[in-house]
PDB file of C-alpha atoms in Angstrom:
ATOM      1  CA  MET R  20       0.000   0.000   0.000  1.00 80.00           C
ATOM      2  CA  LYS R  21       1.148   3.521  -0.751  1.00 87.00           C
ATOM      3  CA  CYS R  22       0.675   5.725   2.335  1.00 85.00           C
ATOM      4  CA  LEU R  23       1.510   9.324   3.058  1.00 87.00           C
ATOM      5  CA  ASN R  24       2.845  10.142   6.532  1.00 87.00           C
ATOM      6  CA  SER R  25       2.196  13.371   8.427  1.00 88.00           C
ATOM      7  CA  ASN R  26       5.357  14.984   6.969  1.00 91.00           C
ATOM      8  CA  GLY R  27       4.401  14.240   3.384  1.00 92.00           C
ATOM      9  CA  TYR R  28       6.761  11.296   2.855  1.00 93.00           C
ATOM     10  CA  ILE R  29       5.512   8.227   1.014  1.00 92.00           C
ATOM     11  CA  VAL R  30       5.717   4.930   2.850  1.00 88.00           C
ATOM     12  CA  ASP R  31       5.265   1.513   1.308  1.00 83.00           C
ATOM     13  CA  ILE R  32       3.467  -0.711   3.837  1.00 83.00           C
ATOM     14  CA  ASN R  33       1.292  -3.801   3.746  1.00 80.00           C
ATOM     15  CA  LEU R  34      -1.906  -4.707   5.587  1.00 80.00           C
ATOM     16  CA  ASP R  35      -0.031  -6.721   8.244  1.00 82.00           C
ATOM     17  CA  ASP R  36       2.079  -3.635   9.043  1.00 77.00           C
ATOM     18  CA  VAL R  37      -1.097  -1.589   9.494  1.00 75.00           C
ATOM     19  CA  LYS R  38      -2.655  -4.235  11.773  1.00 80.00           C
ATOM     20  CA  GLN R  39       0.528  -4.325  13.889  1.00 83.00           C
ATOM     21  CA  ASN R  40       0.746  -0.517  13.936  1.00 79.00           C
ATOM     22  CA  LYS R  41       4.164  -0.596  12.228  1.00 77.00           C
ATOM     23  CA  ALA R  42       5.310   2.322  10.137  1.00 74.00           C
ATOM     24  CA  GLY R  43       7.316   1.709   7.013  1.00 77.00           C
ATOM     25  CA  LYS R  44      10.824   3.114   6.757  1.00 84.00           C
ATOM     26  CA  LEU R  45      11.147   6.265   4.663  1.00 88.00           C
ATOM     27  CA  PHE R  46      14.664   5.635   3.379  1.00 89.00           C
ATOM     28  CA  SER R  47      14.777   1.866   3.118  1.00 86.00           C
ATOM     29  CA  LYS R  48      15.775   0.248  -0.160  1.00 86.00           C
ATOM     30  CA  ASN R  49      12.653  -1.891   0.370  1.00 86.00           C
ATOM     31  CA  ASN R  50      10.474   1.225   0.077  1.00 89.00           C
ATOM     32  CA  ARG R  51       9.698   1.573  -3.618  1.00 90.00           C
ATOM     33  CA  PHE R  52       9.111   5.307  -3.035  1.00 94.00           C
ATOM     34  CA  ILE R  53      12.568   5.972  -1.590  1.00 94.00           C
ATOM     35  CA  LEU R  54      13.627   8.212  -4.481  1.00 95.00           C
ATOM     36  CA  ASP R  55      10.527  10.376  -4.014  1.00 95.00           C
ATOM     37  CA  ASN R  56      11.411  10.664  -0.319  1.00 95.00           C
ATOM     38  CA  ILE R  57      15.030  11.537  -1.060  1.00 95.00           C
ATOM     39  CA  LYS R  58      13.935  14.298  -3.444  1.00 96.00           C
ATOM     40  CA  LYS R  59      11.555  15.651  -0.801  1.00 95.00           C
ATOM     41  CA  TYR R  60      14.178  15.388   1.954  1.00 93.00           C
ATOM     42  CA  ILE R  61      16.805  17.329  -0.023  1.00 92.00           C
ATOM     43  CA  TYR R  62      14.308  20.048  -0.898  1.00 92.00           C
ATOM     44  CA  ASP R  63      12.750  20.303   2.589  1.00 90.00           C
ATOM     45  CA  ASP R  64      16.000  20.027   4.574  1.00 85.00           C
ATOM     46  CA  THR R  65      17.474  22.966   2.645  1.00 86.00           C
ATOM     47  CA  ASP R  66      14.330  25.126   2.602  1.00 87.00           C
ATOM     48  CA  GLY R  67      14.132  24.706  -1.162  1.00 91.00           C
ATOM     49  CA  SER R  68      17.685  25.924  -1.814  1.00 90.00           C
ATOM     50  CA  TYR R  69      18.766  22.589  -3.302  1.00 93.00           C
ATOM     51  CA  GLU R  70      17.058  20.018  -5.514  1.00 94.00           C
ATOM     52  CA  TYR R  71      17.735  16.444  -6.563  1.00 95.00           C
ATOM     53  CA  VAL R  72      18.996  16.168 -10.155  1.00 95.00           C
ATOM     54  CA  CYS R  73      19.972  12.545 -10.647  1.00 95.00           C
ATOM     55  CA  GLY R  74      21.045   9.306  -9.025  1.00 95.00           C
ATOM     56  CA  GLU R  75      19.628   5.965  -7.955  1.00 94.00           C
ATOM     57  CA  PHE R  76      19.525   4.599  -4.420  1.00 94.00           C
ATOM     58  CA  LYS R  77      21.427   1.349  -3.876  1.00 93.00           C
ATOM     59  CA  ASN R  78      22.848   1.906  -0.410  1.00 91.00           C
ATOM     60  CA  ALA R  79      24.064   4.648   1.946  1.00 87.00           C
ATOM     61  CA  TYR R  80      26.993   5.376  -0.392  1.00 88.00           C
ATOM     62  CA  SER R  81      24.834   5.996  -3.455  1.00 91.00           C
ATOM     63  CA  VAL R  82      25.798   9.254  -5.164  1.00 91.00           C
ATOM     64  CA  PHE R  83      23.205  11.878  -6.074  1.00 93.00           C
ATOM     65  CA  GLY R  84      23.460  14.913  -8.284  1.00 93.00           C
ATOM     66  CA  ILE R  85      22.145  18.010  -6.535  1.00 93.00           C
ATOM     67  CA  ILE R  86      21.673  21.519  -7.882  1.00 93.00           C
ATOM     68  CA  HIS R  87      22.183  24.589  -5.733  1.00 91.00           C
ATOM     69  CA  LYS R  88      19.507  26.968  -6.985  1.00 92.00           C
ATOM     70  CA  LYS R  89      21.375  30.077  -5.860  1.00 88.00           C
ATOM     71  CA  CYS R  90      24.463  29.492  -8.014  1.00 87.00           C
ATOM     72  CA  GLY R  91      22.932  27.039 -10.509  1.00 90.00           C
ATOM     73  CA  ARG R  92      25.777  24.539 -10.188  1.00 89.00           C
ATOM     74  CA  VAL R  93      25.408  20.788  -9.869  1.00 90.00           C
ATOM     75  CA  PHE R  94      27.542  18.780  -7.465  1.00 87.00           C
ATOM     76  CA  TYR R  95      27.489  15.143  -6.381  1.00 88.00           C
ATOM     77  CA  SER R  96      27.213  13.843  -2.845  1.00 87.00           C
ATOM     78  CA  LYS R  97      26.763  10.477  -1.159  1.00 87.00           C
ATOM     79  CA  TRP R  98      23.449   9.789   0.558  1.00 89.00           C
ATOM     80  CA  CYS R  99      25.251   9.163   3.886  1.00 84.00           C
ATOM     81  CA  ASN R 100      26.575  12.743   3.746  1.00 83.00           C
ATOM     82  CA  ILE R 101      23.252  14.259   2.733  1.00 87.00           C
ATOM     83  CA  TYR R 102      21.266  12.368   5.384  1.00 86.00           C
ATOM     84  CA  ARG R 103      23.787  12.767   8.180  1.00 74.00           C
ATOM     85  CA  ASN R 104      22.280  13.213  11.616  1.00 63.00           C
ATOM     86  CA  ALA R 105      23.379  16.173  13.656  1.00 50.00           C
ATOM     87  CA  SER R 106      24.908  15.401  17.033  1.00 51.00           C
ATOM     88  CA  LYS R 107      25.441  17.412  20.180  1.00 54.00           C
ATOM     89  CA  LYS R 108      29.167  17.543  19.408  1.00 53.00           C
ATOM     90  CA  GLU R 109      28.699  18.516  15.768  1.00 52.00           C
ATOM     91  CA  PRO R 110      25.269  20.123  15.283  1.00 50.00           C
ATOM     92  CA  ASN R 111      26.180  21.511  11.842  1.00 50.00           C
ATOM     93  CA  ARG R 112      27.601  18.296  10.456  1.00 49.00           C
ATOM     94  CA  HIS R 113      24.656  17.221   8.379  1.00 51.00           C
ATOM     95  CA  GLY R 114      22.764  18.090   5.283  1.00 64.00           C
ATOM     96  CA  THR R 115      23.557  19.426   1.875  1.00 74.00           C
ATOM     97  CA  ARG R 116      25.913  22.325   1.144  1.00 77.00           C
ATOM     98  CA  CYS R 117      27.251  23.585  -2.156  1.00 80.00           C
ATOM     99  CA  PRO R 118      31.036  23.123  -2.272  1.00 75.00           C
ATOM    100  CA  PHE R 119      31.357  25.827  -4.931  1.00 72.00           C
ATOM    101  CA  CYS R 120      29.723  28.480  -2.753  1.00 75.00           C
ATOM    102  CA  ALA R 121      31.245  27.113   0.445  1.00 64.00           C
ATOM    103  CA  ALA R 122      34.736  27.523  -0.985  1.00 55.00           C
ATOM    104  CA  SER R 123      34.167  31.240  -1.307  1.00 53.00           C
ATOM    105  CA  GLN R 124      33.074  31.674   2.323  1.00 54.00           C
ATOM    106  CA  LEU R 125      35.505  33.011   4.854  1.00 52.00           C
ATOM    107  CA  GLU R 126      37.106  30.788   7.428  1.00 60.00           C
ATOM    108  CA  SER R 127      35.417  30.613  10.806  1.00 65.00           C
ATOM    109  CA  THR R 128      36.059  33.509  13.166  1.00 68.00           C
ATOM    110  CA  HIS R 129      37.301  31.078  15.798  1.00 73.00           C
ATOM    111  CA  ALA R 130      40.021  29.735  13.518  1.00 77.00           C
ATOM    112  CA  LEU R 131      41.113  33.220  12.416  1.00 77.00           C
ATOM    113  CA  ILE R 132      41.407  34.456  16.012  1.00 82.00           C
ATOM    114  CA  LEU R 133      43.220  31.320  17.147  1.00 86.00           C
ATOM    115  CA  LYS R 134      45.760  31.691  14.333  1.00 85.00           C
ATOM    116  CA  GLN R 135      46.402  35.331  15.246  1.00 85.00           C
ATOM    117  CA  VAL R 136      46.887  34.491  18.923  1.00 89.00           C
ATOM    118  CA  TRP R 137      49.339  31.701  18.179  1.00 89.00           C
ATOM    119  CA  MET R 138      51.338  33.806  15.721  1.00 86.00           C
ATOM    120  CA  HIS R 139      51.503  36.653  18.252  1.00 85.00           C
ATOM    121  CA  GLU R 140      52.281  34.549  21.325  1.00 90.00           C
ATOM    122  CA  LYS R 141      54.572  31.805  20.002  1.00 91.00           C
ATOM    123  CA  ASP R 142      57.522  32.517  17.750  1.00 90.00           C
ATOM    124  CA  GLY R 143      57.909  30.070  14.908  1.00 90.00           C
ATOM    125  CA  THR R 144      54.178  29.483  14.464  1.00 90.00           C
ATOM    126  CA  VAL R 145      53.200  28.742  10.883  1.00 88.00           C
ATOM    127  CA  VAL R 146      49.602  28.885   9.655  1.00 85.00           C
ATOM    128  CA  GLU R 147      48.383  26.633   6.849  1.00 81.00           C
ATOM    129  CA  ASP R 148      51.593  24.620   7.196  1.00 83.00           C
ATOM    130  CA  MET R 149      52.144  22.064   4.410  1.00 83.00           C
ATOM    131  CA  SER R 150      54.629  19.769   6.181  1.00 84.00           C
ATOM    132  CA  CYS R 151      52.085  17.011   6.867  1.00 81.00           C
ATOM    133  CA  ILE R 152      51.866  14.599   3.909  1.00 82.00           C
ATOM    134  CA  ASN R 153      48.982  12.181   3.308  1.00 79.00           C
ATOM    135  CA  PRO R 154      50.701   8.764   3.066  1.00 84.00           C
ATOM    136  CA  GLU R 155      48.023   7.386   0.693  1.00 83.00           C
ATOM    137  CA  THR R 156      47.997  10.209  -1.861  1.00 83.00           C
ATOM    138  CA  ASN R 157      51.405  11.780  -1.173  1.00 84.00           C
ATOM    139  CA  HIS R 158      49.706  15.208  -1.179  1.00 80.00           C
ATOM    140  CA  PRO R 159      50.404  17.848   1.468  1.00 80.00           C
ATOM    141  CA  LEU R 160      47.648  18.411   4.020  1.00 77.00           C
ATOM    142  CA  PRO R 161      47.455  22.043   5.107  1.00 78.00           C
ATOM    143  CA  THR R 162      47.333  22.247   8.903  1.00 84.00           C
ATOM    144  CA  ASP R 163      45.792  25.379  10.418  1.00 84.00           C
ATOM    145  CA  ILE R 164      48.463  26.037  13.064  1.00 89.00           C
ATOM    146  CA  VAL R 165      51.867  24.379  13.439  1.00 91.00           C
ATOM    147  CA  ASN R 166      54.726  25.192  15.754  1.00 92.00           C
ATOM    148  CA  HIS R 167      57.625  22.789  15.160  1.00 91.00           C
ATOM    149  CA  THR R 168      59.592  24.103  18.156  1.00 92.00           C
ATOM    150  CA  GLU R 169      56.694  23.402  20.523  1.00 91.00           C
ATOM    151  CA  LYS R 170      55.802  20.206  18.585  1.00 90.00           C
ATOM    152  CA  ILE R 171      52.190  21.322  18.290  1.00 90.00           C
ATOM    153  CA  ALA R 172      49.809  21.027  15.358  1.00 88.00           C
ATOM    154  CA  ILE R 173      46.233  22.322  15.514  1.00 87.00           C
ATOM    155  CA  GLU R 174      43.556  21.667  12.934  1.00 81.00           C
ATOM    156  CA  VAL R 175      40.308  23.549  13.512  1.00 77.00           C
ATOM    157  CA  GLN R 176      37.471  21.356  12.276  1.00 65.00           C
ATOM    158  CA  SER R 177      34.501  22.967  10.630  1.00 56.00           C
ATOM    159  CA  TRP R 178      31.673  22.063   8.268  1.00 50.00           C
ATOM    160  CA  PHE R 179      33.718  22.224   5.065  1.00 48.00           C
ATOM    161  CA  HIS R 180      35.807  19.248   6.201  1.00 48.00           C
ATOM    162  CA  ASP R 181      32.713  17.107   5.592  1.00 46.00           C
ATOM    163  CA  PHE R 182      33.406  17.229   1.876  1.00 47.00           C
ATOM    164  CA  ASN R 183      36.764  15.407   1.812  1.00 46.00           C
ATOM    165  CA  LYS R 184      35.392  12.149   0.419  1.00 44.00           C
ATOM    166  CA  GLY R 185      31.675  12.825   0.223  1.00 42.00           C
ATOM    167  CA  ILE R 186      31.669  15.277  -2.652  1.00 41.00           C
ATOM    168  CA  ILE R 187      32.718  14.715  -6.234  1.00 41.00           C
ATOM    169  CA  LEU R 188      33.118  17.910  -8.242  1.00 40.00           C
ATOM    170  CA  TYR R 189      32.796  18.116 -12.008  1.00 35.00           C
TER     171      TYR R 189
END
Protein backbone atom coordinates (compact mmCIF):
# COMPACT_ATOMS: atom_id res chain seq x y z
CA MET A 1 0.00 0.00 0.00
CA LYS A 2 1.15 3.52 -0.75
CA CYS A 3 0.68 5.72 2.33
CA LEU A 4 1.51 9.32 3.06
CA ASN A 5 2.84 10.14 6.53
CA SER A 6 2.20 13.37 8.43
CA ASN A 7 5.36 14.98 6.97
CA GLY A 8 4.40 14.24 3.38
CA TYR A 9 6.76 11.30 2.85
CA ILE A 10 5.51 8.23 1.01
CA VAL A 11 5.72 4.93 2.85
CA ASP A 12 5.26 1.51 1.31
CA ILE A 13 3.47 -0.71 3.84
CA ASN A 14 1.29 -3.80 3.75
CA LEU A 15 -1.91 -4.71 5.59
CA ASP A 16 -0.03 -6.72 8.24
CA ASP A 17 2.08 -3.64 9.04
CA VAL A 18 -1.10 -1.59 9.49
CA LYS A 19 -2.65 -4.24 11.77
CA GLN A 20 0.53 -4.33 13.89
CA ASN A 21 0.75 -0.52 13.94
CA LYS A 22 4.16 -0.60 12.23
CA ALA A 23 5.31 2.32 10.14
CA GLY A 24 7.32 1.71 7.01
CA LYS A 25 10.82 3.11 6.76
CA LEU A 26 11.15 6.27 4.66
CA PHE A 27 14.66 5.64 3.38
CA SER A 28 14.78 1.87 3.12
CA LYS A 29 15.78 0.25 -0.16
CA ASN A 30 12.65 -1.89 0.37
CA ASN A 31 10.47 1.23 0.08
CA ARG A 32 9.70 1.57 -3.62
CA PHE A 33 9.11 5.31 -3.04
CA ILE A 34 12.57 5.97 -1.59
CA LEU A 35 13.63 8.21 -4.48
CA ASP A 36 10.53 10.38 -4.01
CA ASN A 37 11.41 10.66 -0.32
CA ILE A 38 15.03 11.54 -1.06
CA LYS A 39 13.93 14.30 -3.44
CA LYS A 40 11.56 15.65 -0.80
CA TYR A 41 14.18 15.39 1.95
CA ILE A 42 16.81 17.33 -0.02
CA TYR A 43 14.31 20.05 -0.90
CA ASP A 44 12.75 20.30 2.59
CA ASP A 45 16.00 20.03 4.57
CA THR A 46 17.47 22.97 2.64
CA ASP A 47 14.33 25.13 2.60
CA GLY A 48 14.13 24.71 -1.16
CA SER A 49 17.68 25.92 -1.81
CA TYR A 50 18.77 22.59 -3.30
CA GLU A 51 17.06 20.02 -5.51
CA TYR A 52 17.73 16.44 -6.56
CA VAL A 53 19.00 16.17 -10.15
CA CYS A 54 19.97 12.54 -10.65
CA GLY A 55 21.04 9.31 -9.03
CA GLU A 56 19.63 5.97 -7.95
CA PHE A 57 19.52 4.60 -4.42
CA LYS A 58 21.43 1.35 -3.88
CA ASN A 59 22.85 1.91 -0.41
CA ALA A 60 24.06 4.65 1.95
CA TYR A 61 26.99 5.38 -0.39
CA SER A 62 24.83 6.00 -3.46
CA VAL A 63 25.80 9.25 -5.16
CA PHE A 64 23.21 11.88 -6.07
CA GLY A 65 23.46 14.91 -8.28
CA ILE A 66 22.14 18.01 -6.53
CA ILE A 67 21.67 21.52 -7.88
CA HIS A 68 22.18 24.59 -5.73
CA LYS A 69 19.51 26.97 -6.99
CA LYS A 70 21.38 30.08 -5.86
CA CYS A 71 24.46 29.49 -8.01
CA GLY A 72 22.93 27.04 -10.51
CA ARG A 73 25.78 24.54 -10.19
CA VAL A 74 25.41 20.79 -9.87
CA PHE A 75 27.54 18.78 -7.46
CA TYR A 76 27.49 15.14 -6.38
CA SER A 77 27.21 13.84 -2.85
CA LYS A 78 26.76 10.48 -1.16
CA TRP A 79 23.45 9.79 0.56
CA CYS A 80 25.25 9.16 3.89
CA ASN A 81 26.57 12.74 3.75
CA ILE A 82 23.25 14.26 2.73
CA TYR A 83 21.27 12.37 5.38
CA ARG A 84 23.79 12.77 8.18
CA ASN A 85 22.28 13.21 11.62
CA ALA A 86 23.38 16.17 13.66
CA SER A 87 24.91 15.40 17.03
CA LYS A 88 25.44 17.41 20.18
CA LYS A 89 29.17 17.54 19.41
CA GLU A 90 28.70 18.52 15.77
CA PRO A 91 25.27 20.12 15.28
CA ASN A 92 26.18 21.51 11.84
CA ARG A 93 27.60 18.30 10.46
CA HIS A 94 24.66 17.22 8.38
CA GLY A 95 22.76 18.09 5.28
CA THR A 96 23.56 19.43 1.87
CA ARG A 97 25.91 22.32 1.14
CA CYS A 98 27.25 23.59 -2.16
CA PRO A 99 31.04 23.12 -2.27
CA PHE A 100 31.36 25.83 -4.93
CA CYS A 101 29.72 28.48 -2.75
CA ALA A 102 31.24 27.11 0.44
CA ALA A 103 34.74 27.52 -0.99
CA SER A 104 34.17 31.24 -1.31
CA GLN A 105 33.07 31.67 2.32
CA LEU A 106 35.50 33.01 4.85
CA GLU A 107 37.11 30.79 7.43
CA SER A 108 35.42 30.61 10.81
CA THR A 109 36.06 33.51 13.17
CA HIS A 110 37.30 31.08 15.80
CA ALA A 111 40.02 29.73 13.52
CA LEU A 112 41.11 33.22 12.42
CA ILE A 113 41.41 34.46 16.01
CA LEU A 114 43.22 31.32 17.15
CA LYS A 115 45.76 31.69 14.33
CA GLN A 116 46.40 35.33 15.25
CA VAL A 117 46.89 34.49 18.92
CA TRP A 118 49.34 31.70 18.18
CA MET A 119 51.34 33.81 15.72
CA HIS A 120 51.50 36.65 18.25
CA GLU A 121 52.28 34.55 21.33
CA LYS A 122 54.57 31.81 20.00
CA ASP A 123 57.52 32.52 17.75
CA GLY A 124 57.91 30.07 14.91
CA THR A 125 54.18 29.48 14.46
CA VAL A 126 53.20 28.74 10.88
CA VAL A 127 49.60 28.88 9.66
CA GLU A 128 48.38 26.63 6.85
CA ASP A 129 51.59 24.62 7.20
CA MET A 130 52.14 22.06 4.41
CA SER A 131 54.63 19.77 6.18
CA CYS A 132 52.08 17.01 6.87
CA ILE A 133 51.87 14.60 3.91
CA ASN A 134 48.98 12.18 3.31
CA PRO A 135 50.70 8.76 3.07
CA GLU A 136 48.02 7.39 0.69
CA THR A 137 48.00 10.21 -1.86
CA ASN A 138 51.41 11.78 -1.17
CA HIS A 139 49.71 15.21 -1.18
CA PRO A 140 50.40 17.85 1.47
CA LEU A 141 47.65 18.41 4.02
CA PRO A 142 47.45 22.04 5.11
CA THR A 143 47.33 22.25 8.90
CA ASP A 144 45.79 25.38 10.42
CA ILE A 145 48.46 26.04 13.06
CA VAL A 146 51.87 24.38 13.44
CA ASN A 147 54.73 25.19 15.75
CA HIS A 148 57.63 22.79 15.16
CA THR A 149 59.59 24.10 18.16
CA GLU A 150 56.69 23.40 20.52
CA LYS A 151 55.80 20.21 18.59
CA ILE A 152 52.19 21.32 18.29
CA ALA A 153 49.81 21.03 15.36
CA ILE A 154 46.23 22.32 15.51
CA GLU A 155 43.56 21.67 12.93
CA VAL A 156 40.31 23.55 13.51
CA GLN A 157 37.47 21.36 12.28
CA SER A 158 34.50 22.97 10.63
CA TRP A 159 31.67 22.06 8.27
CA PHE A 160 33.72 22.22 5.07
CA HIS A 161 35.81 19.25 6.20
CA ASP A 162 32.71 17.11 5.59
CA PHE A 163 33.41 17.23 1.88
CA ASN A 164 36.76 15.41 1.81
CA LYS A 165 35.39 12.15 0.42
CA GLY A 166 31.67 12.83 0.22
CA ILE A 167 31.67 15.28 -2.65
CA ILE A 168 32.72 14.72 -6.23
CA LEU A 169 33.12 17.91 -8.24
CA TYR A 170 32.80 18.12 -12.01
